Amino acid sequence: MRSRRIAAGALLLFSAAILSAQTSPEKFLGFKPGEDRKLADYNQIKGYFEKLATETPKMKLFTIGESTLKKPMIMAAISTPENLAKADRWKEIAHKLRDPRATTAEEARKLAKEGKAIVLITCSLHATEVAAAQMSMELAYDLVTGNTFFDAAKILNEVIVLLVPTHNPDGNQMVVDWYKKYVGTKYEGGSMPWLYHFYAGHDNNRDWYMFNLAETRAVSKVLYHDWLPQIHVDEHQMGASGARLFVPPFMDPPLPNIQPMVWRGVNLVGTNMSYDLQKHGYSGVVNGRSYTAWWIGACDDTSWLHNVIGILTEAASVRVATPTYTEPNEVPLSYYEKRMDYPDPWPGGWWRLRNIVDYELVASKSMIKTAGLHKEDLLFNFYQMYKTSVEKVEKNQPYAFVIPAKQRDYPTMLKMLEIMKLGGIEIHQAKADFVASGRFYPAGSFVVKMAQPYKTYAWALLERQKYPDIRQYPGGPPQPPYDNAAWTLPLQMGVACDQIDESFEVKLEPVAAVPYPKAPAGQGQGNYVLLNSQVNASYSIAFALLKDKAELWRTKATVSRKGVSIPAGTFIVKNTPEVKKALPPLLEKHHLAVLDLDDVADLAKASLKPHRIGLFQSWRGNMDEGWTRYVFDDLGIPFKTLHNEDIKGTKDKKPDLRAEYDVIVFADENPNTIKGTRPATAAGGPGGAPGGGMGQRGASTTPPEYEGGIGQEGVDNLKAFVEKGGVVVTLNGACEFAIADFGAPARNALSGLDRTRFFCPTSILKILVDPETPIGYGMPKEAAAMFVNSQALDTFSPPFDWERKVVATYPDDNVLLSGWLLGEDNLTRKAAVVDTKYKDGRFILIGVRCQNRAQSHGTYKFLLNALLYPEKE
Ligand SMILES: [Zn+2]
């Protein structure tokens, strides 16, 4: 016995020695994180965390999901071994605190005493903002080895630190590979010619209420379903010349529904960060500038709406990992003088990746310290905020939002419910008919009551936004919002949803899972089956059937058969034995019913061919192209990507586009970028420019193979393509390409108007649609469209060879549905969508963002109809 005990003791000692976290990031990587021109890629970062997890009992590693390109996404939990062993208990406490309907204040006080603060740090969502991902390894190592400016053992006893080293692993890999390829050349630190997220690029931080991306879903699960952290810090980088680090407080305006206690918590954590940074002698920390508190789609911002203390940090950038030098006179005046929100200006000089790592280490540790010192308060306030959400009726607070059971596009409505559930919203379904605000709703309608823990989020998502009229100075031009002024999800998705202000009685049942209807048994037996053009999923099925060589038509007018209205553009499918086999699983997948008809001879119709689709991708990392690609993949639309050379040809080969394509799509992009008449360096810029680089002004950082655009040769080839019957689709800003370079008979009435005459920052506007015309098929007569630097087109009687058909216009008045609009009269009666014909082909001008960030499902049909333009009959 004795000897065995000794052996066990020796083993314990031995494992304690092993578990002393002897591998620092520097030892593992061969360089210190943040060293000039050195970057760890995702495999190395993941490898380091895996190694560290074997050396310390203070850290556990979890896989929280899979990236778009199928990389495992890791998250470390760091605390004391005892705390980590009881992780389930701390989560349980957080869940109890989130629901004050099931937890009394007295219980909450006890739970706050017993529980541990859970905090989340997410790094380098924007992959070119490389520092935080590099920093994460050192932060983990410092925490487990006690290298902190506070008593680590004491603080970690109170805090569970969740650390996501990068929530964009694919992007990290791309950026590091690109940087390493060109380090030591004149292209070092320049922009990558493609997006640093496979679909979204910089817009991966605009996805946090839509959850299109696998990465967003993985981190949101940690935030709102699994761990429920009370503080969430998301670490970014901004432009290079001003402040060194932004930490909250945020600037005006705030989203009005967010609880004041959220802002007090944000300010507490942010101010402590500034204090600790100052203590370390780090100058150039700024608060209250640049970053507003009005936005729902960014990672940290969505946290506020869930009563989580969401913190954004933005560090001054270097050129990826290449240091920069700023002459003191180059520091902008607004960051040169002392101000109360910027009391210790950065004087200029060298700025290195390691500087960013140092600032971020202090800011991250400061937050952990704040959480540890205020643990009990933090947890009890977490409870209090949800209690306020559930019990307090705020000014202008509706009672509920009702989503009627009868919808034009039922499957899209179900998708909206799915999205809301990902954000943690509680939804109920009515078990009986009811009346609310004098309106009748049938049983099966959905009800989102405001009295729920995530009230703020549900409210902001479903209501119509009224952006405050903030001017640069009294009577001056408007102060633009940071991003969208509006996002109202039901409007974007074309889903009917009513705000109900007065309370009402109805028997409700919680929706645990979105109730998808079963496809009706016995359907699909007619000689022909009809797919409703009002339903987006019908288009997915049409694409799938066309790929299988099925015979399809589209109806040319709205008619009635068997007492059912058949809207114009409805797909008629010849129900061959092959279709009988292929169709049922498609209907099952899309939860769709069809109309069976044995005879369609009397329906006016035009046949549909499987169109060969090309999507232009410039070398400027165009996010709208990425989202268009996302929509195509999501809906199963086959397409090929076209680059400059595919359109303009090479010295040896002039392409015959018409031989290979029927439709070519240009996503929202400046015509000069498409043609390549704009200098390549324009893509770089502050705030992690959309193009993805921190390009240096003046010098080209683009390797020659990615320079330029399609040129005049490309324009000529596209013209020949259209003359021979091809269809060119131009989205939003690209409409100007169709107008300027091909002479499409329209003109953007907004060009040249300054902000004092017209201003509409990303808002939702009313448009009137002609649903009896091919591009308007399936659309309602009145629709909501996303206006993002969009077009208001004046059309005119066209010259010879051209025809034009206006598909959608802005109405005479009441154009704004949600957001902010100044100078409405510049829009009224102008066209938003125009279908033009040139010789045998077409240019289709879709002047609004019909597929904006894969969010505006309600206007997808403009694009889908352009891809499925019926043949001439
Ligand atoms: Zn960023």
mmCIF file of C-alpha atoms in Angstrom, residues 430-604:
data_model
loop_
_atom_site.group_PDB
_atom_site.id
_atom_site.type_symbol
_atom_site.label_atom_id
_atom_site.label_comp_id
_atom_site.label_asym_id
_atom_site.label_seq_id
_atom_site.Cartn_x
_atom_site.Cartn_y
_atom_site.Cartn_z
ATOM 1 C CA ALA A 430 -51.214 30.942 -31.790
ATOM 2 C CA LYS A 431 -53.340 27.875 -31.197
ATOM 3 C CA ALA A 432 -56.581 29.694 -32.023
ATOM 4 C CA ASP A 433 -57.803 32.607 -34.144
ATOM 5 C CA PHE A 434 -57.431 35.979 -32.435
ATOM 6 C CA VAL A 435 -57.881 39.696 -32.847
ATOM 7 C CA ALA A 436 -55.118 42.168 -32.063
ATOM 8 C CA SER A 437 -55.298 45.935 -32.626
ATOM 9 C CA GLY A 438 -58.600 45.337 -34.418
ATOM 10 C CA ARG A 439 -56.996 42.951 -36.900
ATOM 11 C CA PHE A 440 -57.936 39.300 -37.313
ATOM 12 C CA TYR A 441 -55.220 36.656 -37.231
ATOM 13 C CA PRO A 442 -55.843 32.978 -37.903
ATOM 14 C CA ALA A 443 -54.552 30.161 -35.704
ATOM 15 C CA GLY A 444 -51.016 29.241 -36.689
ATOM 16 C CA SER A 445 -49.879 32.875 -36.766
ATOM 17 C CA PHE A 446 -46.648 33.558 -34.912
ATOM 18 C CA VAL A 447 -46.322 35.974 -32.014
ATOM 19 C CA VAL A 448 -43.119 37.567 -30.717
ATOM 20 C CA LYS A 449 -43.949 39.054 -27.334
ATOM 21 C CA MET A 450 -41.747 41.902 -26.218
ATOM 22 C CA ALA A 451 -41.665 40.787 -22.582
ATOM 23 C CA GLN A 452 -38.773 38.371 -23.033
ATOM 24 C CA PRO A 453 -35.099 38.272 -22.006
ATOM 25 C CA TYR A 454 -33.844 39.333 -25.464
ATOM 26 C CA LYS A 455 -36.513 42.016 -25.847
ATOM 27 C CA THR A 456 -34.109 44.680 -27.092
ATOM 28 C CA TYR A 457 -32.843 42.454 -29.847
ATOM 29 C CA ALA A 458 -36.264 41.230 -30.977
ATOM 30 C CA TRP A 459 -37.622 44.759 -30.930
ATOM 31 C CA ALA A 460 -34.748 46.291 -32.905
ATOM 32 C CA LEU A 461 -34.842 43.494 -35.432
ATOM 33 C CA LEU A 462 -38.552 43.703 -36.167
ATOM 34 C CA GLU A 463 -39.363 47.405 -35.784
ATOM 35 C CA ARG A 464 -38.914 50.144 -38.356
ATOM 36 C CA GLN A 465 -35.867 52.263 -37.535
ATOM 37 C CA LYS A 466 -36.109 56.014 -37.187
ATOM 38 C CA TYR A 467 -32.577 57.321 -37.438
ATOM 39 C CA PRO A 468 -32.157 60.618 -35.574
ATOM 40 C CA ASP A 469 -31.560 63.681 -37.736
ATOM 41 C CA ILE A 470 -28.002 64.404 -36.605
ATOM 42 C CA ARG A 471 -26.169 67.227 -38.430
ATOM 43 C CA GLN A 472 -22.486 68.056 -38.581
ATOM 44 C CA TYR A 473 -23.482 71.480 -37.198
ATOM 45 C CA PRO A 474 -26.902 73.132 -36.796
ATOM 46 C CA GLY A 475 -28.437 73.465 -40.250
ATOM 47 C CA GLY A 476 -25.446 71.695 -41.783
ATOM 48 C CA PRO A 477 -25.099 68.484 -43.747
ATOM 49 C CA PRO A 478 -26.132 65.200 -42.103
ATOM 50 C CA GLN A 479 -23.715 63.182 -40.000
ATOM 51 C CA PRO A 480 -23.737 59.738 -41.626
ATOM 52 C CA PRO A 481 -24.345 56.619 -39.544
ATOM 53 C CA TYR A 482 -21.483 54.174 -39.095
ATOM 54 C CA ASP A 483 -23.199 51.615 -41.316
ATOM 55 C CA ASN A 484 -26.897 50.961 -41.936
ATOM 56 C CA ALA A 485 -29.540 53.382 -40.739
ATOM 57 C CA ALA A 486 -32.069 50.520 -41.058
ATOM 58 C CA TRP A 487 -32.257 46.748 -41.220
ATOM 59 C CA THR A 488 -35.910 45.843 -40.347
ATOM 60 C CA LEU A 489 -35.810 42.111 -41.029
ATOM 61 C CA PRO A 490 -39.437 41.492 -42.113
ATOM 62 C CA LEU A 491 -39.202 44.346 -44.636
ATOM 63 C CA GLN A 492 -35.914 43.032 -45.977
ATOM 64 C CA MET A 493 -37.246 39.516 -46.285
ATOM 65 C CA GLY A 494 -40.635 40.460 -47.713
ATOM 66 C CA VAL A 495 -42.411 38.896 -44.736
ATOM 67 C CA ALA A 496 -45.665 40.346 -43.413
ATOM 68 C CA CYS A 497 -45.199 41.287 -39.744
ATOM 69 C CA ASP A 498 -47.336 43.685 -37.719
ATOM 70 C CA GLN A 499 -46.312 45.728 -34.725
ATOM 71 C CA ILE A 500 -49.079 45.467 -32.130
ATOM 72 C CA ASP A 501 -49.007 48.092 -29.411
ATOM 73 C CA GLU A 502 -51.939 47.014 -27.217
ATOM 74 C CA SER A 503 -52.037 43.742 -25.321
ATOM 75 C CA PHE A 504 -54.284 40.944 -26.542
ATOM 76 C CA GLU A 505 -55.429 37.527 -25.379
ATOM 77 C CA VAL A 506 -54.661 34.345 -27.278
ATOM 78 C CA LYS A 507 -53.688 30.782 -26.473
ATOM 79 C CA LEU A 508 -50.005 30.520 -27.347
ATOM 80 C CA GLU A 509 -47.517 27.691 -27.522
ATOM 81 C CA PRO A 510 -43.756 28.242 -27.493
ATOM 82 C CA VAL A 511 -42.013 27.383 -30.756
ATOM 83 C CA ALA A 512 -39.227 24.997 -29.761
ATOM 84 C CA ALA A 513 -38.263 24.266 -33.367
ATOM 85 C CA VAL A 514 -39.492 26.035 -36.497
ATOM 86 C CA PRO A 515 -42.569 24.060 -37.587
ATOM 87 C CA TYR A 516 -41.908 23.200 -41.210
ATOM 88 C CA PRO A 517 -45.028 21.937 -42.942
ATOM 89 C CA LYS A 518 -44.959 18.529 -44.547
ATOM 90 C CA ALA A 519 -45.246 18.644 -48.335
ATOM 91 C CA PRO A 520 -48.867 17.573 -49.002
ATOM 92 C CA ALA A 521 -49.175 13.870 -49.798
ATOM 93 C CA GLY A 522 -50.256 12.936 -53.303
ATOM 94 C CA GLN A 523 -49.182 16.180 -54.924
ATOM 95 C CA GLY A 524 -47.250 16.307 -58.161
ATOM 96 C CA GLN A 525 -49.514 13.854 -60.027
ATOM 97 C CA GLY A 526 -50.806 16.106 -62.825
ATOM 98 C CA ASN A 527 -49.425 16.148 -66.366
ATOM 99 C CA TYR A 528 -47.980 19.481 -65.332
ATOM 100 C CA VAL A 529 -46.984 20.872 -61.971
ATOM 101 C CA LEU A 530 -46.945 24.575 -61.234
ATOM 102 C CA LEU A 531 -44.484 26.299 -58.880
ATOM 103 C CA ASN A 532 -45.627 29.623 -57.474
ATOM 104 C CA SER A 533 -43.454 32.523 -58.666
ATOM 105 C CA GLN A 534 -44.053 34.396 -55.389
ATOM 106 C CA VAL A 535 -41.974 31.860 -53.466
ATOM 107 C CA ASN A 536 -38.177 32.147 -53.608
ATOM 108 C CA ALA A 537 -37.811 28.395 -53.131
ATOM 109 C CA SER A 538 -39.672 27.830 -56.418
ATOM 110 C CA TYR A 539 -36.683 29.349 -58.181
ATOM 111 C CA SER A 540 -34.308 26.953 -56.419
ATOM 112 C CA ILE A 541 -36.451 24.056 -57.585
ATOM 113 C CA ALA A 542 -36.638 25.476 -61.118
ATOM 114 C CA PHE A 543 -32.825 25.692 -61.262
ATOM 115 C CA ALA A 544 -32.520 22.108 -60.002
ATOM 116 C CA LEU A 545 -35.042 20.811 -62.542
ATOM 117 C CA LEU A 546 -33.473 22.748 -65.418
ATOM 118 C CA LYS A 547 -30.133 21.196 -64.514
ATOM 119 C CA ASP A 548 -31.843 17.808 -64.832
ATOM 120 C CA LYS A 549 -33.033 18.817 -68.340
ATOM 121 C CA ALA A 550 -36.698 19.085 -67.367
ATOM 122 C CA GLU A 551 -39.047 21.060 -69.642
ATOM 123 C CA LEU A 552 -40.162 24.349 -68.061
ATOM 124 C CA TRP A 553 -42.195 27.419 -68.981
ATOM 125 C CA ARG A 554 -43.190 30.581 -67.170
ATOM 126 C CA THR A 555 -46.725 31.947 -67.342
ATOM 127 C CA LYS A 556 -47.040 35.405 -68.904
ATOM 128 C CA ALA A 557 -49.999 36.793 -66.960
ATOM 129 C CA THR A 558 -51.844 36.321 -63.696
ATOM 130 C CA VAL A 559 -54.827 33.979 -64.136
ATOM 131 C CA SER A 560 -57.077 31.826 -61.992
ATOM 132 C CA ARG A 561 -57.448 28.035 -62.212
ATOM 133 C CA LYS A 562 -59.317 25.641 -59.867
ATOM 134 C CA GLY A 563 -60.129 28.712 -57.777
ATOM 135 C CA VAL A 564 -56.427 29.382 -57.250
ATOM 136 C CA SER A 565 -54.674 32.495 -58.492
ATOM 137 C CA ILE A 566 -51.669 31.698 -60.637
ATOM 138 C CA PRO A 567 -49.384 34.716 -60.587
ATOM 139 C CA ALA A 568 -47.478 35.789 -63.670
ATOM 140 C CA GLY A 569 -44.104 34.083 -63.948
ATOM 141 C CA THR A 570 -45.319 30.864 -62.324
ATOM 142 C CA PHE A 571 -43.147 27.926 -63.374
ATOM 143 C CA ILE A 572 -44.874 25.207 -65.351
ATOM 144 C CA VAL A 573 -43.024 21.889 -65.253
ATOM 145 C CA LYS A 574 -43.836 19.039 -67.604
ATOM 146 C CA ASN A 575 -44.311 16.136 -65.222
ATOM 147 C CA THR A 576 -42.248 13.464 -66.978
ATOM 148 C CA PRO A 577 -41.218 10.228 -65.211
ATOM 149 C CA GLU A 578 -37.829 11.860 -64.488
ATOM 150 C CA VAL A 579 -39.508 14.889 -62.903
ATOM 151 C CA LYS A 580 -41.806 12.611 -60.885
ATOM 152 C CA LYS A 581 -38.629 11.154 -59.369
ATOM 153 C CA ALA A 582 -36.678 14.384 -58.924
ATOM 154 C CA LEU A 583 -39.451 16.642 -57.660
ATOM 155 C CA PRO A 584 -40.677 15.096 -54.355
ATOM 156 C CA PRO A 585 -37.330 15.417 -52.510
ATOM 157 C CA LEU A 586 -37.040 19.014 -53.739
ATOM 158 C CA LEU A 587 -40.526 19.862 -52.477
ATOM 159 C CA GLU A 588 -39.709 18.134 -49.208
ATOM 160 C CA LYS A 589 -36.461 20.096 -48.840
ATOM 161 C CA HIS A 590 -38.126 23.440 -49.548
ATOM 162 C CA HIS A 591 -41.423 22.692 -47.751
ATOM 163 C CA LEU A 592 -43.406 23.548 -50.822
ATOM 164 C CA ALA A 593 -46.801 22.684 -52.250
ATOM 165 C CA VAL A 594 -47.456 22.673 -56.005
ATOM 166 C CA LEU A 595 -50.520 23.015 -58.145
ATOM 167 C CA ASP A 596 -51.290 20.045 -60.414
ATOM 168 C CA LEU A 597 -52.825 20.696 -63.822
ATOM 169 C CA ASP A 598 -53.459 18.171 -66.592
ATOM 170 C CA ASP A 599 -53.735 20.735 -69.326
ATOM 171 C CA VAL A 600 -51.892 24.031 -69.689
ATOM 172 C CA ALA A 601 -52.742 24.745 -73.323
ATOM 173 C CA ASP A 602 -54.806 27.790 -72.385
ATOM 174 C CA LEU A 603 -52.107 29.384 -70.201
ATOM 175 C CA ALA A 604 -50.065 32.062 -71.949
#
